[in-house]
């Protein structure tokens, strides 16, 4: 397993490459809340003819979680759970690996982080793909209820949860419209169970907040990086309508909605997803 120190925190990363006589561009993948790069592997595998793919687990999540939770590194108090800080983590990761301009494919919370990164470091991005992202309006009562529910979900995560029959299916039910492989469901459940408590809780409050509702429309409007925004038709986590609102703010943003999918279109309908991605990359 490969780790790199990013702003004082050990981050897990992996390269997926196919031997070639030519130098390929790099595509970097960002996962969503309480997930890991594991669920991007099949998408990356399908793109290896044209790209070298870099997958990494964000601070406090996936395989970056273990070292982070076990020994909080010196200086960690200077890092917050604000999405802007995660965008700076990405910038430091690319610098640490000596990478220039890259392509970025990001999902859910990772897509919000990528949007911030696009605007802060446009010189580092060739094209961007945002999967399941959008803008939303602030609703005080709805947000308060979400925080309460989210806090309980994060607090009560018994380590034996993934041993319960059908637990993976029940856990993923609200994220999916079409079925995905059992191995993918199990991996996501394990990542959720293992996510660092403070990180999982902290990023709930920063990724869905009044601040986010206020400034993400501005961030979408400012984009100069050519961007493909992919939404799932039946996504209840980030409904397609929120993606439509975001895309309407900027002609640099191309929107596609994939039928019969929800919050994981790259796993629910990989053939259509990859077709849309390749069309965008080749234009």
Coordinates of C-alpha atoms in Angstrom, one line a residue:
X1 CA 0.0 0.0 0.0
X2 CA 1.3 3.4 -0.9
X3 CA 1.1 6.5 1.3
X4 CA 2.2 10.1 0.9
X5 CA 2.4 12.8 3.5
X6 CA 0.0 15.6 2.5
X7 CA 0.0 18.6 4.8
X8 CA 1.1 16.4 7.8
X9 CA -1.4 13.6 7.2
X10 CA -0.6 10.2 5.6
X11 CA -2.8 9.7 2.5
X12 CA -3.4 6.4 0.8
X13 CA -3.0 6.5 -3.0
X14 CA -2.7 4.1 -5.9
X15 CA -1.9 4.3 -9.5
X16 CA -3.8 2.3 -12.1
X17 CA -1.8 2.1 -15.4
X18 CA -1.6 0.0 -18.6
X19 CA 1.8 -0.4 -20.3
X20 CA 2.1 2.0 -23.2
X21 CA 4.8 3.5 -25.5
X22 CA 3.2 6.9 -25.2
X23 CA 2.9 9.2 -22.2
X24 CA -0.7 9.4 -21.2
X25 CA -2.5 12.2 -19.4
X26 CA -3.5 11.7 -15.7
X27 CA -7.0 11.4 -14.4
X28 CA -7.5 11.9 -10.7
X29 CA -10.5 10.5 -8.9
X30 CA -12.2 11.9 -5.8
X31 CA -14.7 9.9 -3.7
X32 CA -17.7 11.1 -1.7
X33 CA -18.6 11.3 2.0
X34 CA -17.6 8.3 4.1
X35 CA -16.4 6.4 1.0
X36 CA -13.1 5.6 -0.6
X37 CA -11.4 5.3 -3.9
X38 CA -12.3 1.7 -4.1
X39 CA -15.6 2.4 -5.8
X40 CA -13.8 4.2 -8.6
X41 CA -11.7 1.3 -9.6
X42 CA -14.0 -0.2 -12.3
X43 CA -14.4 3.2 -13.9
X44 CA -10.6 3.9 -13.9
X45 CA -10.0 0.4 -15.3
X46 CA -12.2 1.2 -18.3
X47 CA -10.2 4.4 -19.0
X48 CA -6.7 2.9 -18.9
X49 CA -6.2 2.9 -22.7
X50 CA -6.2 6.7 -22.6
X51 CA -5.3 7.7 -19.1
X52 CA -3.0 6.9 -16.2
X53 CA -5.4 6.9 -13.2
X54 CA -4.6 8.2 -9.8
X55 CA -7.0 7.2 -6.9
X56 CA -6.6 8.4 -3.4
X57 CA -8.6 8.3 -0.1
X58 CA -9.2 11.6 1.4
X59 CA -8.2 12.7 4.9
X60 CA -10.0 10.6 7.5
X61 CA -11.7 8.2 5.1
X62 CA -10.9 4.9 3.5
X63 CA -7.4 3.6 3.9
X64 CA -6.3 7.1 4.9
X65 CA -8.4 6.8 8.0
X66 CA -6.4 4.2 9.9
X67 CA -3.3 6.2 10.5
X68 CA -5.3 9.4 10.9
X69 CA -7.5 8.0 13.7
X70 CA -4.7 6.1 15.5
X71 CA -2.3 9.0 15.8
X72 CA -3.6 12.5 15.2
X73 CA -0.5 14.1 13.5
X74 CA 1.2 17.2 14.9
X75 CA -0.3 20.3 13.3
X76 CA -3.7 18.6 12.5
X77 CA -5.4 21.3 14.6
X78 CA -4.5 23.7 11.7
X79 CA -6.6 21.5 9.3
X80 CA -10.4 21.9 9.3
X81 CA -13.2 19.8 7.8
X82 CA -14.1 22.7 5.5
X83 CA -14.3 21.6 1.9
X84 CA -11.8 24.4 1.0
X85 CA -9.2 22.6 3.2
X86 CA -9.8 19.3 1.3
X87 CA -9.3 21.2 -2.0
X88 CA -5.9 22.3 -0.6
X89 CA -5.2 18.7 0.3
X90 CA -5.7 17.8 -3.3
X91 CA -3.4 20.6 -4.5
X92 CA -0.7 19.4 -2.1
X93 CA -1.1 15.8 -3.2
X94 CA -0.6 16.8 -6.9
X95 CA 2.5 18.8 -5.9
X96 CA 3.8 16.0 -3.8
X97 CA 3.5 13.6 -6.8
X98 CA 5.0 16.2 -9.2
X99 CA 1.9 16.3 -11.4
X100 CA 1.1 19.1 -13.8
X101 CA -2.2 19.5 -15.5
X102 CA -4.6 16.7 -14.8
X103 CA -8.2 15.6 -15.6
X104 CA -10.4 15.2 -12.5
X105 CA -13.5 13.0 -12.0
X106 CA -15.1 13.6 -8.6
X107 CA -18.3 12.3 -6.9
X108 CA -20.8 13.8 -4.5
X109 CA -19.0 15.6 -1.7
X110 CA -15.8 15.1 -3.7
X111 CA -17.4 16.9 -6.6
X112 CA -18.0 19.9 -4.3
X113 CA -14.3 19.8 -3.3
X114 CA -13.3 19.5 -7.0
X115 CA -15.5 22.6 -7.9
X116 CA -13.6 24.6 -5.4
X117 CA -10.3 23.2 -6.7
X118 CA -11.2 24.1 -10.3
X119 CA -11.7 27.7 -9.3
X120 CA -8.6 28.0 -7.1
X121 CA -6.2 26.1 -9.4
X122 CA -7.6 26.2 -13.0
X123 CA -4.0 26.0 -14.3
X124 CA -3.8 22.5 -12.9
X125 CA -7.0 21.1 -14.6
X126 CA -7.5 20.2 -18.2
X127 CA -11.1 19.1 -17.9
X128 CA -13.4 18.1 -15.0
X129 CA -16.2 15.7 -14.5
X130 CA -18.5 16.2 -11.5
X131 CA -20.7 13.2 -10.8
X132 CA -23.8 13.8 -8.6
X133 CA -23.4 17.4 -7.7
X134 CA -25.4 20.6 -7.7
X135 CA -26.6 23.6 -5.8
X136 CA -29.3 23.7 -3.1
X137 CA -31.3 26.2 -1.1
X138 CA -30.9 26.6 2.6
X139 CA -33.8 25.4 4.7
X140 CA -33.2 25.8 8.5
X141 CA -35.6 23.1 9.7
X142 CA -34.6 20.6 7.0
X143 CA -30.9 21.2 7.7
X144 CA -31.4 20.8 11.5
X145 CA -33.2 17.5 11.0
X146 CA -30.5 16.3 8.6
X147 CA -27.7 17.2 11.1
X148 CA -29.6 15.3 13.9
X149 CA -30.1 12.2 11.8
X150 CA -26.6 12.3 10.3
X151 CA -25.1 12.6 13.8
X152 CA -27.0 9.6 15.0
X153 CA -26.0 7.6 11.9
X154 CA -22.3 8.4 12.4
X155 CA -22.4 7.7 16.1
X156 CA -24.0 4.3 16.0
X157 CA -21.9 2.3 13.5
X158 CA -21.1 -1.0 15.2
X159 CA -18.1 -2.8 13.7
X160 CA -20.2 -5.9 13.3
X161 CA -22.8 -4.2 11.1
X162 CA -21.3 -5.6 7.9
X163 CA -21.7 -9.2 9.3
X164 CA -25.5 -8.9 9.3
X165 CA -27.1 -10.7 6.3
X166 CA -28.4 -8.2 3.7
X167 CA -27.0 -5.2 5.7
X168 CA -25.1 -4.0 2.6
X169 CA -28.3 -4.1 0.5
X170 CA -30.3 -2.2 3.1
X171 CA -27.6 0.4 3.7
X172 CA -27.2 1.1 0.0
X173 CA -31.0 1.1 -0.8
X174 CA -31.4 4.9 -0.6
X175 CA -28.3 5.5 -2.8
X176 CA -29.4 3.2 -5.7
X177 CA -32.1 2.8 -8.3
X178 CA -30.5 0.0 -10.3
X179 CA -28.5 -2.8 -8.7
X180 CA -24.7 -2.9 -8.4
X181 CA -22.4 -5.8 -7.6
X182 CA -22.5 -7.1 -4.0
X183 CA -18.8 -6.5 -3.7
X184 CA -19.3 -2.8 -4.3
X185 CA -22.1 -2.6 -1.7
X186 CA -20.0 -4.4 0.8
X187 CA -17.0 -2.2 0.2
X188 CA -19.0 1.0 0.7
X189 CA -20.6 -0.3 3.9
X190 CA -17.1 -1.2 5.2
X191 CA -15.8 2.3 4.4
X192 CA -18.7 3.9 6.1
X193 CA -18.2 1.8 9.3
X194 CA -14.4 2.6 9.3
X195 CA -14.6 6.3 8.6
X196 CA -13.0 8.5 11.3
X197 CA -15.7 9.7 13.6
X198 CA -14.7 13.3 13.8
X199 CA -14.1 13.5 10.1
X200 CA -17.4 11.9 9.2
X201 CA -19.3 14.2 11.5
X202 CA -17.4 17.3 10.6
X203 CA -17.9 16.9 6.9
X204 CA -21.6 16.4 7.3
X205 CA -21.8 20.0 8.7
X206 CA -19.5 21.5 6.1
X207 CA -20.8 19.8 2.9
X208 CA -24.5 20.5 3.7
X209 CA -24.6 23.9 5.2
X210 CA -26.0 27.5 4.8
X211 CA -22.5 28.5 3.8
X212 CA -22.4 25.9 1.0
X213 CA -25.9 26.9 -0.1
X214 CA -24.8 30.5 -0.3
X215 CA -21.4 30.2 -2.1
X216 CA -21.7 27.1 -4.3
X217 CA -23.8 28.9 -6.9
X218 CA -21.0 31.5 -7.1
X219 CA -18.5 28.8 -7.5
X220 CA -20.4 27.2 -10.4
X221 CA -20.9 30.5 -12.0
X222 CA -17.1 31.3 -11.9
X223 CA -16.0 28.0 -13.5
X224 CA -13.6 28.4 -16.4
X225 CA -12.5 24.7 -16.6
X226 CA -14.6 22.7 -19.2
X227 CA -16.8 20.6 -16.9
X228 CA -19.2 17.7 -17.4
X229 CA -21.9 17.4 -14.7
X230 CA -23.5 13.9 -14.5
X231 CA -26.6 13.4 -12.6
X232 CA -28.7 10.2 -11.8
X233 CA -32.3 10.5 -12.8
X234 CA -33.6 9.1 -9.5
X235 CA -30.9 10.4 -7.2
X236 CA -32.6 11.4 -3.8
X237 CA -29.3 12.4 -2.2
X238 CA -28.5 15.1 -4.8
X239 CA -31.6 15.3 -7.1
X240 CA -31.0 15.9 -10.8
X241 CA -32.9 19.2 -10.4
X242 CA -30.1 20.5 -8.3
X243 CA -27.6 19.6 -11.1
X244 CA -29.9 21.5 -13.6
X245 CA -29.7 24.6 -11.5
X246 CA -25.9 24.4 -11.3
X247 CA -25.5 23.8 -15.0
X248 CA -27.7 26.7 -15.9
X249 CA -25.3 29.1 -14.2
X250 CA -22.4 28.6 -16.6
X251 CA -22.0 27.6 -20.3
X252 CA -18.7 25.9 -19.4
X253 CA -20.8 23.2 -17.6
X254 CA -22.3 20.5 -19.8
X255 CA -25.1 18.5 -18.1
X256 CA -26.1 14.9 -18.7
X257 CA -28.7 12.9 -16.8
X258 CA -28.4 9.2 -16.8
X259 CA -31.8 7.3 -16.8
X260 CA -32.6 4.6 -14.3
X261 CA -29.7 5.5 -12.0
X262 CA -29.5 7.3 -8.6
X263 CA -26.4 8.4 -6.6
X264 CA -23.9 6.0 -8.2
X265 CA -24.5 6.2 -12.0
X266 CA -20.9 5.0 -12.7
X267 CA -21.8 1.7 -11.0
X268 CA -25.5 1.4 -11.8
X269 CA -25.1 2.0 -15.6
X270 CA -21.3 1.9 -16.3
X271 CA -21.8 1.6 -20.1
X272 CA -23.8 4.8 -20.4
X273 CA -21.7 6.6 -17.9
X274 CA -18.4 5.8 -19.7
X275 CA -20.0 6.7 -23.1
X276 CA -20.9 10.1 -21.8
X277 CA -17.5 10.6 -20.2
X278 CA -15.6 9.6 -23.3
X279 CA -17.7 11.8 -25.6
X280 CA -16.9 14.8 -23.3
X281 CA -13.2 14.0 -23.1
X282 CA -12.9 13.6 -26.9
X283 CA -14.7 16.9 -27.8

